[in-house]
Short mmCIF file of C-alpha atoms in Angstrom, two decimals:
data_model
loop_
_atom_site.label_atom_id
_atom_site.label_comp_id
_atom_site.label_asym_id
_atom_site.label_seq_id
_atom_site.Cartn_x
_atom_site.Cartn_y
_atom_site.Cartn_z
CA MET O 30 -57.95 73.93 9.17
CA THR O 31 -55.30 71.22 9.19
CA THR O 32 -56.82 67.79 9.76
CA GLU O 33 -55.05 65.45 12.85
CA SER O 34 -54.65 63.09 9.73
CA GLU O 35 -52.37 65.56 8.12
CA ASN O 36 -50.59 66.41 11.17
CA SER O 37 -49.60 62.44 12.17
CA PRO O 38 -46.16 61.44 10.86
CA PRO O 39 -46.36 59.06 7.57
CA ARG O 40 -47.18 54.94 8.77
CA ASN O 41 -44.09 53.65 6.52
CA SER O 42 -41.27 56.30 7.74
CA LEU O 43 -40.03 53.54 10.78
CA ALA O 44 -39.74 51.32 8.06
CA VAL O 45 -37.96 53.68 5.64
CA ARG O 46 -35.61 54.73 8.63
CA VAL O 47 -35.04 51.14 9.25
CA PHE O 48 -34.20 50.45 5.90
CA LYS O 49 -31.98 53.28 5.31
CA VAL O 50 -29.71 52.24 8.87
CA ILE O 51 -29.87 48.34 7.24
CA ALA O 52 -28.40 49.69 4.09
CA ILE O 53 -25.93 51.77 5.48
CA LEU O 54 -24.59 49.21 7.54
CA ILE O 55 -24.63 46.93 4.43
CA ALA O 56 -22.63 49.16 2.34
CA LEU O 57 -20.25 49.62 5.52
CA LEU O 58 -20.04 45.86 5.68
CA PHE O 59 -19.58 45.44 1.81
CA THR O 60 -16.52 48.82 2.06
CA LEU O 61 -14.90 46.81 4.98
CA LEU O 62 -15.20 43.45 3.16
CA VAL O 63 -13.47 44.83 -0.13
CA PHE O 64 -10.67 46.60 2.10
CA VAL O 65 -10.23 43.85 3.95
CA VAL O 66 -9.60 41.62 0.68
CA VAL O 67 -7.70 44.25 -1.10
CA HIS O 68 -5.07 44.53 1.65
CA GLU O 69 -5.26 40.45 2.51
CA ASN O 70 -4.35 40.38 -1.31
CA TRP O 71 -1.55 43.25 -1.10
CA SER O 72 -0.15 42.38 2.31
CA GLY O 73 0.07 38.55 0.64
CA ALA O 74 1.72 39.63 -2.45
CA ARG O 75 4.34 41.50 -0.43
CA GLU O 76 4.93 38.67 1.88
CA TRP O 77 5.62 36.32 -0.89
CA ALA O 78 7.74 38.99 -2.82
CA ARG O 79 9.84 39.31 0.34
CA VAL O 80 10.09 35.53 1.10
CA GLU O 81 10.62 34.66 -2.70
CA ALA O 82 13.83 37.19 -2.95
CA ARG O 83 15.01 35.75 0.31
CA LEU O 84 15.16 32.59 -1.47
CA ILE O 85 16.77 33.62 -4.46
CA GLU O 86 19.19 35.68 -2.79
CA ALA O 87 20.44 32.40 -0.60
CA GLY O 88 20.58 30.39 -4.10
CA VAL O 89 16.97 28.32 -4.10
CA GLU O 90 16.07 27.14 -7.10
CA LEU O 91 12.59 27.92 -8.04
CA ASP O 92 12.54 26.16 -11.20
CA PRO O 93 11.44 22.52 -10.36
CA LYS O 94 12.48 21.22 -14.19
CA LYS O 95 16.34 22.50 -13.62
CA MET O 96 16.68 20.21 -10.67
CA ILE O 97 16.05 16.74 -13.30
CA GLU O 98 19.54 15.77 -13.81
CA GLU O 99 20.45 14.60 -17.65
CA ALA O 100 21.04 11.02 -17.98
CA PRO O 101 24.18 9.65 -18.81
CA PRO O 102 25.13 7.57 -21.53
CA ALA O 103 23.15 4.41 -21.85
CA GLU O 104 25.79 2.07 -22.22
CA GLU O 105 27.29 3.43 -18.56
CA ASN O 106 24.22 3.53 -16.62
CA PHE O 107 23.15 0.77 -14.62
CA GLY O 108 19.20 2.42 -14.51
CA ALA O 109 19.35 2.07 -18.43
CA HIS O 110 19.38 -1.82 -18.59
CA PRO O 111 16.44 -3.12 -20.54
CA LEU O 112 15.36 -5.36 -17.18
CA LEU O 113 15.19 -1.84 -15.32
CA ILE O 114 14.06 0.41 -17.62
CA SER O 115 11.16 -1.55 -18.55
CA LEU O 116 9.64 -0.47 -15.27
CA SER O 117 9.44 2.97 -16.27
CA GLN O 118 7.94 2.28 -19.46
CA PHE O 119 3.67 2.33 -19.05
CA GLU O 120 0.70 3.81 -19.19
CA THR O 121 -1.99 3.75 -16.79
CA ASP O 122 -5.76 2.59 -17.98
CA ASP O 123 -9.11 4.47 -17.55
CA GLU O 124 -9.03 2.58 -14.39
CA GLY O 125 -6.15 3.54 -12.68
CA GLU O 126 -4.01 0.09 -13.37
CA ILE O 127 -0.74 0.21 -14.38
CA VAL O 128 -0.31 -1.30 -18.26
CA TYR O 129 3.58 -2.19 -19.12
CA ASP O 130 4.85 -1.65 -22.47
CA ASP O 131 7.10 -5.15 -21.67
CA SER O 132 5.44 -6.56 -19.31
CA GLU O 133 7.37 -10.33 -19.74
CA THR O 134 10.54 -8.52 -18.68
CA VAL O 135 8.98 -6.73 -16.06
CA GLU O 136 7.40 -9.99 -14.48
CA LYS O 137 11.00 -11.37 -14.53
CA VAL O 138 12.33 -8.53 -12.47
CA GLN O 139 9.31 -8.51 -9.82
CA LYS O 140 9.91 -12.35 -9.15
CA LEU O 141 12.96 -11.43 -7.35
CA ALA O 142 10.97 -10.55 -4.41
CA ILE O 143 10.77 -12.23 -1.22
CA PRO O 144 8.32 -12.07 2.17
CA SER O 145 8.25 -8.65 3.28
CA ASP O 146 9.34 -9.31 6.53
CA VAL O 147 12.26 -11.20 5.86
CA GLY O 148 14.15 -8.74 3.73
CA ARG O 149 12.88 -5.65 6.19
CA LYS O 150 15.85 -4.06 8.25
CA ALA O 151 14.88 -1.49 10.62
CA SER O 152 16.71 0.47 13.30
CA LEU O 153 20.35 0.42 14.34
CA ALA O 154 18.85 -1.41 17.70
CA THR O 155 16.73 -3.70 16.11
CA TRP O 156 19.94 -5.20 13.73
CA GLN O 157 21.20 -5.84 16.47
CA SER O 158 18.42 -7.64 18.12
CA ARG O 159 15.53 -9.83 16.90
CA ARG O 160 16.70 -8.93 13.45
CA ARG O 161 19.66 -10.92 13.12
CA LEU O 162 19.74 -13.35 10.10
CA ASN O 163 17.31 -15.76 11.18
CA LEU O 164 17.84 -18.49 8.62
CA PRO O 165 15.34 -21.18 10.30
CA TYR O 166 12.70 -18.20 10.43
CA ILE O 167 13.86 -17.13 6.29
CA ALA O 168 13.92 -20.91 5.36
CA GLU O 169 9.95 -21.23 6.80
CA GLN O 170 8.60 -18.19 5.26
CA LEU O 171 10.21 -19.17 2.36
CA GLU O 172 8.88 -22.63 2.58
CA LEU O 173 12.38 -24.59 2.15
CA PRO O 174 13.37 -28.04 3.30
CA GLY O 175 16.03 -27.19 5.11
CA GLN O 176 17.25 -24.45 7.05
CA SER O 177 20.59 -24.04 5.85
CA ALA O 178 22.58 -21.00 4.25
CA GLU O 179 22.86 -23.37 1.06
CA ASP O 180 19.43 -24.25 1.29
CA VAL O 181 18.40 -20.58 1.00
CA LEU O 182 20.94 -19.62 -1.71
CA ALA O 183 19.52 -22.41 -3.46
CA TRP O 184 16.22 -20.81 -3.37
CA PHE O 185 18.00 -17.97 -4.79
CA ALA O 186 19.31 -20.48 -7.49
CA GLN O 187 15.88 -19.96 -9.51
CA HIS O 188 17.30 -16.78 -10.45
CA ASP O 189 20.43 -17.02 -11.47
CA GLU O 190 20.01 -15.93 -15.05
CA VAL O 191 18.33 -12.22 -13.78
CA MET O 192 20.63 -11.93 -10.98
CA ALA O 193 23.80 -12.74 -13.31
CA LYS O 194 21.89 -9.60 -15.85
CA LEU O 195 21.75 -7.35 -13.02
CA ASP O 196 24.97 -7.99 -11.49
CA LEU O 197 27.15 -7.43 -14.84
CA ALA O 198 24.85 -4.46 -15.54
CA ALA O 199 25.75 -3.02 -12.15
CA GLN O 200 29.63 -2.48 -12.88
CA ARG O 201 28.55 0.50 -15.39
CA PRO O 202 29.87 3.68 -13.59
CA HIS O 203 26.67 5.58 -13.22
CA SER O 204 23.12 4.65 -11.74
CA PHE O 205 20.70 6.67 -12.80
CA TYR O 206 16.83 6.31 -13.35
CA PRO O 207 14.57 9.03 -15.64
CA PHE O 208 12.21 11.22 -14.23
CA THR O 209 9.55 12.90 -16.29
CA MET O 210 7.65 15.64 -14.50
CA GLY O 211 4.16 16.50 -15.66
CA GLU O 212 3.20 19.51 -17.19
CA THR O 213 0.62 20.88 -14.87
CA PHE O 214 0.12 20.78 -10.83
CA ILE O 215 -2.27 18.03 -11.21
CA ASP O 216 0.11 15.76 -13.47
CA GLN O 217 3.09 16.79 -11.00
CA ILE O 218 1.27 15.46 -8.03
CA SER O 219 -0.65 12.41 -9.53
CA MET O 220 2.21 10.78 -11.47
CA ALA O 221 2.50 7.18 -11.13
CA MET O 222 6.08 5.85 -9.78
CA PRO O 223 5.29 1.72 -9.57
CA TYR O 224 9.34 1.41 -9.97
CA VAL O 225 9.93 2.69 -6.55
CA SER O 226 8.13 0.08 -4.82
CA ASP O 227 10.16 -2.37 -7.42
CA PHE O 228 13.37 -0.76 -6.29
CA MET O 229 12.40 -1.34 -2.46
CA ASN O 230 11.38 -5.21 -3.18
CA LEU O 231 14.94 -5.68 -5.09
CA ALA O 232 17.06 -3.80 -2.30
CA LYS O 233 15.55 -6.40 0.29
CA PHE O 234 15.79 -9.10 -2.14
CA TYR O 235 19.93 -8.48 -2.72
CA GLY O 236 20.28 -7.47 0.93
CA LEU O 237 18.90 -11.24 1.85
CA ARG O 238 21.19 -12.70 -0.64
CA ALA O 239 24.29 -10.87 0.55
CA SER O 240 24.02 -11.51 3.91
CA VAL O 241 23.29 -15.47 3.09
CA GLU O 242 26.25 -15.50 0.57
CA LEU O 243 28.41 -14.02 3.58
CA GLU O 244 26.88 -16.70 6.27
CA ALA O 245 27.65 -19.29 3.60
CA GLY O 246 31.22 -18.44 3.28
CA ASN O 247 30.97 -16.66 -0.25
CA GLU O 248 32.26 -13.71 0.27
CA GLU O 249 33.08 -12.61 -3.30
CA ASN O 250 29.43 -13.28 -4.25
CA ALA O 251 28.30 -11.33 -1.06
CA ARG O 252 30.24 -8.39 -2.29
CA ARG O 253 28.95 -8.59 -5.79
CA ALA O 254 25.58 -8.42 -4.45
CA LEU O 255 26.14 -5.79 -1.97
CA HIS O 256 27.59 -3.65 -4.87
CA THR O 257 24.13 -4.30 -7.02
CA LEU O 258 22.30 -3.45 -3.71
CA MET O 259 24.02 0.00 -3.51
CA GLN O 260 23.67 0.31 -7.18
CA ILE O 261 19.68 -0.08 -6.97
CA GLY O 262 19.93 2.41 -3.88
CA GLU O 263 21.33 5.12 -5.82
CA LEU O 264 18.69 4.12 -8.59
CA ALA O 265 16.21 6.17 -6.14
CA SER O 266 18.23 8.98 -5.05
CA THR O 267 18.46 10.18 -8.41
CA GLN O 268 15.18 11.38 -8.60
CA PRO O 269 14.58 14.65 -7.50
CA ASN O 270 11.08 14.09 -5.46
CA LEU O 271 10.32 13.46 -1.64
CA VAL O 272 9.05 9.88 -2.11
CA SER O 273 11.94 8.31 -4.24
CA HIS O 274 14.87 10.10 -1.34
CA LEU O 275 12.78 8.09 1.08
CA VAL O 276 12.80 5.05 -0.76
CA GLY O 277 16.87 5.67 -1.38
CA VAL O 278 17.52 6.02 2.20
CA ALA O 279 15.27 3.16 3.01
CA CYS O 280 17.83 0.88 0.55
CA HIS O 281 20.70 2.53 1.84
CA GLN O 282 19.71 0.88 5.69
CA ILE O 283 19.28 -2.47 3.80
CA GLU O 284 23.05 -1.80 2.84
CA LEU O 285 24.18 -1.01 6.16
CA SER O 286 22.59 -3.70 7.64
CA VAL O 287 24.35 -6.47 5.38
CA ILE O 288 27.50 -4.56 6.30
CA TRP O 289 26.92 -4.64 9.56
CA HIS O 290 25.81 -8.66 9.84
CA GLY O 291 29.51 -9.02 8.45
CA LEU O 292 31.39 -6.81 10.73
CA GLU O 293 29.22 -8.58 13.76
CA ARG O 294 29.96 -12.08 12.56
CA ASN O 295 33.89 -11.04 11.58
CA LEU O 296 33.12 -12.84 7.80
CA TRP O 297 34.32 -9.68 6.10
CA SER O 298 38.09 -9.89 4.95
CA GLY O 299 40.45 -6.63 4.91
CA GLU O 300 40.03 -6.59 1.11
CA SER O 301 36.47 -6.68 1.30
CA LEU O 302 36.58 -3.93 3.97
CA ALA O 303 38.67 -1.73 2.10
CA LEU O 304 36.40 -1.61 -1.08
CA ILE O 305 33.44 -0.95 1.19
CA ARG O 306 35.11 1.91 2.74
CA GLY O 307 35.69 2.84 -0.79
CA ARG O 308 32.22 2.45 -1.80
CA LEU O 309 31.34 4.33 1.30
CA GLU O 310 33.46 7.22 1.18
CA GLY O 311 31.01 10.71 0.30
CA GLU O 312 27.89 8.62 1.21
CA PRO O 313 26.62 11.06 3.78
CA GLU O 314 27.34 14.18 1.63
CA ALA O 315 25.51 12.36 -0.78
CA ILE O 316 22.57 11.47 1.17
CA LEU O 317 22.02 14.99 2.86
CA ALA O 318 22.92 16.34 -0.96
CA SER O 319 19.26 14.29 -1.88
CA VAL O 320 17.52 15.22 0.62
CA GLU O 321 18.23 19.05 0.19
CA ARG O 322 16.90 18.50 -3.54
CA ALA O 323 13.96 16.84 -2.71
CA MET O 324 12.92 19.56 -0.07
CA ASN O 325 13.81 22.29 -2.56
CA PHE O 326 11.54 20.02 -5.31
CA GLU O 327 8.65 19.78 -2.58
CA LEU O 328 9.17 23.32 -2.25
CA CYS O 329 8.69 24.54 -6.07
CA VAL O 330 5.87 21.55 -6.61
CA PHE O 331 3.60 21.30 -3.70
CA ILE O 332 4.07 24.60 -1.59
CA ILE O 333 4.47 27.09 -4.28
CA GLY O 334 2.86 25.39 -7.17
CA GLY O 335 -0.17 24.00 -4.87
CA MET O 336 -0.75 27.40 -3.73
CA ASP O 337 -0.64 29.19 -6.97
CA TYR O 338 -2.99 26.39 -8.02
CA LEU O 339 -5.27 26.76 -5.27
CA LYS O 340 -4.96 30.28 -5.77
CA ALA O 341 -6.24 30.19 -9.60
CA LEU O 342 -9.67 28.06 -8.91
CA ASN O 343 -12.87 29.01 -7.59
CA SER O 344 -13.39 28.30 -4.03
CA GLY O 345 -15.84 25.57 -4.19
CA GLU O 346 -12.81 23.64 -6.33
CA ALA O 347 -10.81 25.03 -3.85
CA ALA O 348 -12.44 23.76 -1.17
CA ALA O 349 -12.75 20.49 -2.43
CA ALA O 350 -9.24 20.15 -3.09
CA ILE O 351 -8.22 21.20 0.17
CA ASP O 352 -10.86 18.41 1.45
CA GLY O 353 -8.66 16.25 -0.68
CA LEU O 354 -4.64 17.29 0.94
CA ALA O 355 -6.32 16.85 4.38
CA GLY O 356 -8.17 13.87 3.81
CA ASP O 357 -11.18 14.57 6.89
CA GLY O 358 -13.77 16.50 4.56
CA SER O 359 -12.90 19.95 6.62
CA GLY O 360 -13.28 22.40 3.73
CA GLY O 361 -16.30 24.07 2.94
CA ASN O 362 -17.64 26.12 -0.11
CA VAL O 363 -19.06 28.96 2.65
CA VAL O 364 -16.01 29.67 4.32
CA PHE O 365 -13.37 29.55 1.18
CA ASN O 366 -15.89 31.89 -0.52
CA LEU O 367 -15.09 34.35 2.18
CA LEU O 368 -11.26 33.77 1.57
CA PRO O 369 -8.91 36.25 -0.83
CA ASN O 370 -6.44 35.44 -3.17
CA GLY O 371 -4.21 37.05 -0.64
CA ILE O 372 -4.33 33.85 1.70
CA TRP O 373 -2.92 31.78 -0.33
CA ASP O 374 0.05 33.86 -0.77
CA HIS O 375 0.68 34.33 2.84
CA ASN O 376 0.14 30.21 3.19
CA LYS O 377 2.53 29.92 0.70
CA ALA O 378 5.12 32.36 2.30
CA PHE O 379 4.49 30.71 5.55
CA ALA O 380 5.48 27.42 4.30
CA ALA O 381 7.87 28.14 1.86
CA GLU O 382 10.25 30.40 4.82
CA TRP O 383 9.37 27.38 7.46
CA ILE O 384 11.18 24.92 4.64
CA PHE O 385 13.82 27.32 4.25
CA GLU O 386 14.66 27.94 7.71
CA THR O 387 14.29 24.32 9.00
CA GLY O 388 15.49 22.67 6.25
CA LEU O 389 17.24 24.15 3.27
CA ASP O 390 19.11 26.54 4.68
CA PRO O 391 20.71 24.32 7.13
CA LEU O 392 21.14 21.61 5.09
CA SER O 393 23.34 23.63 3.01
CA ARG O 394 25.70 23.78 5.29
CA GLY O 395 25.63 20.34 5.94
CA GLU O 396 23.71 20.91 9.40
CA ILE O 397 20.61 19.89 11.00
CA ALA O 398 18.05 23.02 12.54
CA GLU O 399 18.28 24.23 15.78
CA ALA O 400 16.25 22.53 18.28
CA GLY O 401 13.29 24.52 18.85
CA LYS O 402 13.07 26.11 15.61
CA GLU O 403 10.61 23.83 14.83
CA GLU O 404 8.12 24.08 17.81
CA GLU O 405 8.40 27.89 17.47
CA LEU O 406 6.98 27.92 13.96
CA VAL O 407 4.52 24.97 15.01
CA ASN O 408 3.32 27.97 17.56
CA GLU O 409 1.92 29.94 14.45
CA LEU O 410 0.14 27.49 12.66
CA ARG O 411 -2.98 28.13 15.20
CA TRP O 412 -5.16 30.89 16.85
CA GLY O 413 -6.05 29.19 20.09
CA SER O 414 -7.84 26.34 19.32
CA PHE O 415 -8.35 27.38 15.68
CA PRO O 416 -5.85 27.19 12.37
CA ALA O 417 -4.54 30.65 11.49
CA PRO O 418 -5.75 31.69 8.13
CA ARG O 419 -2.55 32.54 6.84
CA ARG O 420 -0.85 29.11 7.95
CA PHE O 421 -3.43 26.46 7.66
CA MET O 422 -2.14 24.81 4.52
CA ALA O 423 1.25 25.02 5.81
CA GLY O 424 0.03 22.78 9.44
CA ILE O 425 -1.18 20.62 6.33
CA MET O 426 1.91 20.28 3.88
CA VAL O 427 4.94 21.15 6.19
CA PRO O 428 5.38 19.55 9.89
CA ALA O 429 6.58 16.49 8.14
CA SER O 430 9.43 17.29 6.75
CA SER O 431 11.90 18.13 9.73
CA GLY O 432 11.07 13.96 10.90
CA ILE O 433 12.42 13.29 7.00
CA ILE O 434 15.25 15.55 7.37
CA LYS O 435 15.74 13.69 11.06
CA ARG O 436 16.01 10.13 9.41
CA THR O 437 18.11 11.01 6.50
CA PHE O 438 20.70 12.83 9.23
CA GLU O 439 20.14 9.47 11.01
CA ALA O 440 21.27 7.20 7.62
CA ALA O 441 24.14 9.77 7.10
CA VAL O 442 25.41 9.53 10.73
CA ALA O 443 25.08 5.76 10.21
CA THR O 444 27.21 5.95 7.26
CA GLU O 445 30.01 7.66 8.79
CA MET O 446 29.71 4.48 11.85
CA ALA O 447 29.55 1.80 9.11
CA ASP O 448 33.13 3.51 7.64
CA LEU O 449 34.44 3.68 11.19
CA SER O 450 33.52 0.45 12.17
CA CYS O 451 35.14 -1.06 9.12
CA ALA O 452 38.19 1.06 10.12
CA LEU O 453 38.49 -0.48 13.86
CA GLU O 454 38.10 -4.13 12.15
CA LEU O 455 41.21 -2.81 9.75
CA TYR O 456 43.26 -1.59 13.23
CA ARG O 457 42.36 -4.92 14.77
CA GLU O 458 43.41 -7.06 11.91
CA ARG O 459 47.12 -5.57 12.38
CA ASN O 460 47.02 -4.94 16.03
CA GLY O 461 45.53 -7.72 17.13
CA GLN O 462 42.83 -5.49 19.64
CA TYR O 463 40.68 -2.57 18.90
CA PRO O 464 41.99 0.84 20.08
CA GLU O 465 41.40 2.63 23.43
CA SER O 466 40.09 6.03 21.49
CA LEU O 467 39.43 6.86 17.86
CA ASP O 468 42.28 9.11 17.55
CA SER O 469 44.48 5.89 17.15
CA LEU O 470 42.81 6.00 13.52
CA VAL O 471 44.23 9.12 12.44
CA PRO O 472 45.70 9.57 9.89
CA GLU O 473 46.43 6.34 8.86
CA TYR O 474 43.05 4.61 8.79
CA GLU O 475 40.90 7.81 9.29
CA GLU O 476 42.00 11.71 7.86
CA LYS O 477 39.95 12.68 10.96
CA ILE O 478 37.10 11.72 13.59
CA PRO O 479 34.17 12.42 11.66
CA VAL O 480 31.65 15.21 13.59
CA ASP O 481 28.37 13.82 15.14
CA ARG O 482 25.63 15.53 13.04
CA PHE O 483 23.56 15.59 15.50
CA SER O 484 25.73 17.06 18.27
CA PRO O 485 24.72 21.01 18.81
CA SER O 486 28.75 21.32 20.03
CA GLY O 487 29.90 19.61 17.53
CA ASP O 488 31.50 16.51 19.03
CA PRO O 489 32.82 13.58 17.51
CA ILE O 490 31.03 10.20 17.27
CA GLN O 491 31.76 8.17 20.51
CA TYR O 492 33.47 5.44 20.73
CA ARG O 493 33.55 2.68 24.27
CA ARG O 494 35.11 -0.23 24.13
CA ASP O 495 33.05 -3.09 25.38
CA GLY O 496 35.10 -6.13 26.35
CA GLU O 497 36.14 -7.89 23.27
CA ARG O 498 34.08 -5.50 21.17
CA TYR O 499 33.18 -1.99 20.92
CA THR O 500 30.17 0.39 20.54
CA LEU O 501 29.76 3.66 18.28
CA PHE O 502 26.90 6.08 19.21
CA SER O 503 25.50 9.65 17.97
CA VAL O 504 23.84 11.50 20.33
CA GLY O 505 20.70 11.28 18.14
CA GLN O 506 17.89 13.34 17.58
CA ASN O 507 17.09 14.21 21.34
CA ARG O 508 20.94 15.70 20.85
CA LYS O 509 21.73 14.87 24.27
CA GLU O 510 24.24 11.93 24.85
CA ASP O 511 22.52 8.98 27.20
CA GLU O 512 26.02 7.00 27.53
CA GLY O 513 24.96 5.19 24.36
CA ALA O 514 21.93 3.54 25.63
CA VAL O 515 18.80 2.55 23.37
CA VAL O 516 15.56 3.18 24.67
CA PHE O 517 12.42 1.85 23.28
CA ARG O 518 8.94 2.98 22.83
CA ASN O 519 7.41 1.17 25.56
CA GLN O 520 7.75 -2.26 26.78
CA SER O 521 5.35 -3.88 24.34
CA SER O 522 7.21 -2.43 21.19
CA SER O 523 10.37 -3.20 19.92
CA ARG O 524 10.42 0.18 17.91
CA VAL O 525 13.25 2.63 19.01
CA ASP O 526 11.90 6.11 20.70
CA ARG O 527 14.13 8.40 18.67
CA LYS O 528 13.02 11.15 21.49
CA ARG O 529 14.82 9.48 23.93
CA GLY O 530 18.79 7.53 24.01
CA ASP O 531 21.37 7.32 21.49
CA LEU O 532 21.80 6.10 17.77
CA VAL O 533 24.11 3.17 18.55
CA TRP O 534 26.08 0.92 16.23
CA GLY O 535 26.89 -1.83 18.06
CA PHE O 536 27.22 -5.85 18.53
CA GLU O 537 24.86 -5.90 22.40
CA ALA O 538 22.15 -8.21 21.96
CA PHE O 539 18.95 -6.89 23.26
CA GLU O 540 17.73 -10.32 24.62
CA ASP O 541 14.55 -8.91 26.22
CA LEU O 542 13.21 -7.22 23.41
CA PRO O 543 9.50 -7.78 22.87
CA GLU O 544 8.59 -9.35 19.34
CA GLU O 545 7.61 -6.76 16.68
CA GLU O 546 4.20 -5.64 16.27
#
């Protein structure tokens, strides 16, 4: 006889069924995760292989060590002078402090410094406004008893010995500074380069000296100081990294401000103008070649090297590294534990293609990227309000590159306008007036009128007679002609709004320009 207890189901049968269902779901989820990881790793490797092949086919250098130039003979190299080479001979102590091998020599060089605001030159518009040479202001900042050019030159006289040595060394045919690349990614991104700030300080010092010598009527001394200033700028430009390139561009802007000052005050003789033009020849191309190499170097070290470094770390270390790059503590080990290695390959491929399409490819042709290309890529960085997993590192590391390239193009175009301005002065010296058109400079003063590198249609740099003077202008970063107008960010700022207005080389004073912030 069957009892009731024998006919009833086991008490734990429901729990067993639930457990089996959960186990199956976990197995399915695990299988799905494995599939996602395998697929992401496969697709990431495939995507990077595609981009890498594209870069190689286009001739992009993928070995950063091959971008380090060989130093010329020391006796022919301005940068090899003991006063300058001492700036690169140092060690970093346990507290991160720089300890120089020859601190006495370094101190002599670092004394060639002026208050930061005295030697700083900004945009073309601010050169022709409140940044004109202001001797009373300079005298006040240097705490001088008088306010004349001679009083300022008397302050420079305390550095005569060091300046004479640098001026003599600047006559050497080459200006090159050594660059030592670290072996590991961490070494490469953390290497100390204190000398780049020394170059910047020297450039400000020599820029002021050249302008004051001009004002005092010492044209030969001004030419000598300008030549040394140009050699200092080249020291930074010979280094392959982006920081050095930016310092080189800043030094070049100071050079242009000195040239502009002499032109605005009619202080350059025909001989000096011819010498300046000779020195400016080929500079626009050299400036663009410098940014192309710097972008290529950043691609190799920070994009390729950085992603490979993160891929090789465990997830916790990767999260900490991302926190350091983003600077906002937005990482998270839980999230990074779930990231397959393919994510880093996708980020590497996207960032590398971004730099190629907006930088290296157009730069190889001496052009700037098409308008809208960067916006198109920026739109791919996010999924709605969330960073796209395959793009998030590109959003941290890449977008600033476009602004750097545009600034470099501004420097190149300004250099071409400086050369044209010198040619216009030479024309006026011979003919008694400026020409009605730049075409009058061809072929005696110019082989051809340079194309405006910002112009989408390849139009030449624009020229307009303004009474007794003239204005040269480029359409600028917004790539639209605004009739030579300069636009500032707002009524309370003296900073130029690069998204509006034109890039102008002229001699009009903006009397209502507000004090600089």
